[in-house]
Amino acid sequence: MQKSQILKTLVWGDSVSLAVLDTTSLVNEGIARHRLSPVAAAAFGRTLTAAAYLCSWLKGKDSSLSVTVDGVGAGGKICVAGDGNLFMRGFIERPDVQLPPRADGKLDVGGCVGKRGTLTVIRDDKNGLPFTGTCPLVSGEIAEDFSAYFLTSEQLPTAVALGVQIGTDGTCLGAGGVFLQPLPGAGEEILQRAEREIRKFSSVSSMIAQCGAEGVLKEVESVPFHARELFYRCHCSREKIAQLVLSLGKADAEALVREEGRISVHCHYCNTDYDFNEEAVSALFSRKENP
């Protein structure tokens, strides 16, 4: 499967920043890890794509970002996190949500997400207090919501197209997005041009499936670009969870094992369970006491 990536360049006389993302493999990883229904995959995939674009802004590899979309919809909250390495991960609260298609036959992403809530972004560049931006959801369709976020929280008018195409077998055939962001000082004509141009990408997922990110970029302008690979990678590990068990203290950890039969920790981001039975807990504290 072709790698997920983000292509970035300047277009229209260097007056607009253009980013095109192919997130097909990322979305398929999410589908496999969380066993997502088609509509959950579409909602999660659009959010994952927008979050990956935001992560490309991060100034250092140790910088981090999280996105929460809480629209009180049938799918519950969507949470996505990433870092300056473009390592992405995330989940949707109700991964098995089922909804009838819209009148036009498309997946009801708006119904899955809802729009009686907020979109929140927390960005930490490790140079002081993290930045937090929140705005009300506009439609629950994600692209319009992120466009509103950029305008209200970042003061950056941005034309956004996002899409996820799910096949009959439940896998993602194409997923990605286009972001046209006029640079400071761009005139009203450029803003209007970006709004007109983004309409070409109403079926961006199909375009990604057919010609990839490079083909989509050329639809705007054929110019050199910078490419970075995107990865689905969680920060959790058995070693890190073991440190959490040790932080309980020996007496409390052993009491919990006696009551529950084991200590179990679930990572929502990668849907992995870490279990420590009595023998494993005893071995952890033995190594701590006798390094």
XYZ file of N, CA, C and O in Angstrom, residues 241 256 262-266 273-276:
44
model
N 3.683 1.138 30.548
C 2.577 0.731 31.418
C 3.115 0.090 32.692
O 2.551 0.259 33.776
N -4.811 -4.888 44.315
C -5.630 -4.828 43.096
C -5.626 -6.165 42.373
O -6.674 -6.615 41.877
N -5.933 -9.468 38.097
C -4.874 -8.908 37.247
C -5.008 -7.388 37.257
O -6.033 -6.846 37.679
N -3.976 -6.722 36.786
C -4.038 -5.288 36.512
C -4.090 -5.135 35.000
O -3.213 -5.627 34.283
N -5.140 -4.489 34.522
C -5.338 -4.346 33.077
C -5.434 -2.868 32.719
O -6.185 -2.121 33.357
N -4.653 -2.455 31.731
C -4.658 -1.072 31.247
C -4.945 -1.098 29.749
O -4.296 -1.841 28.997
N -5.908 -0.268 29.330
C -6.287 -0.216 27.916
C -5.862 1.114 27.314
O -6.137 2.182 27.875
N -4.504 -3.775 24.872
C -4.651 -4.084 26.290
C -3.328 -4.592 26.845
O -2.655 -5.425 26.222
N -2.973 -4.087 28.003
C -1.774 -4.542 28.707
C -2.218 -5.175 30.023
O -2.818 -4.511 30.868
N -1.939 -6.472 30.179
C -2.361 -7.212 31.361
C -1.152 -7.659 32.175
O -0.148 -8.137 31.625
N -1.264 -7.501 33.498
C -0.225 -7.934 34.421
C -0.877 -8.829 35.475
O -1.671 -8.348 36.294
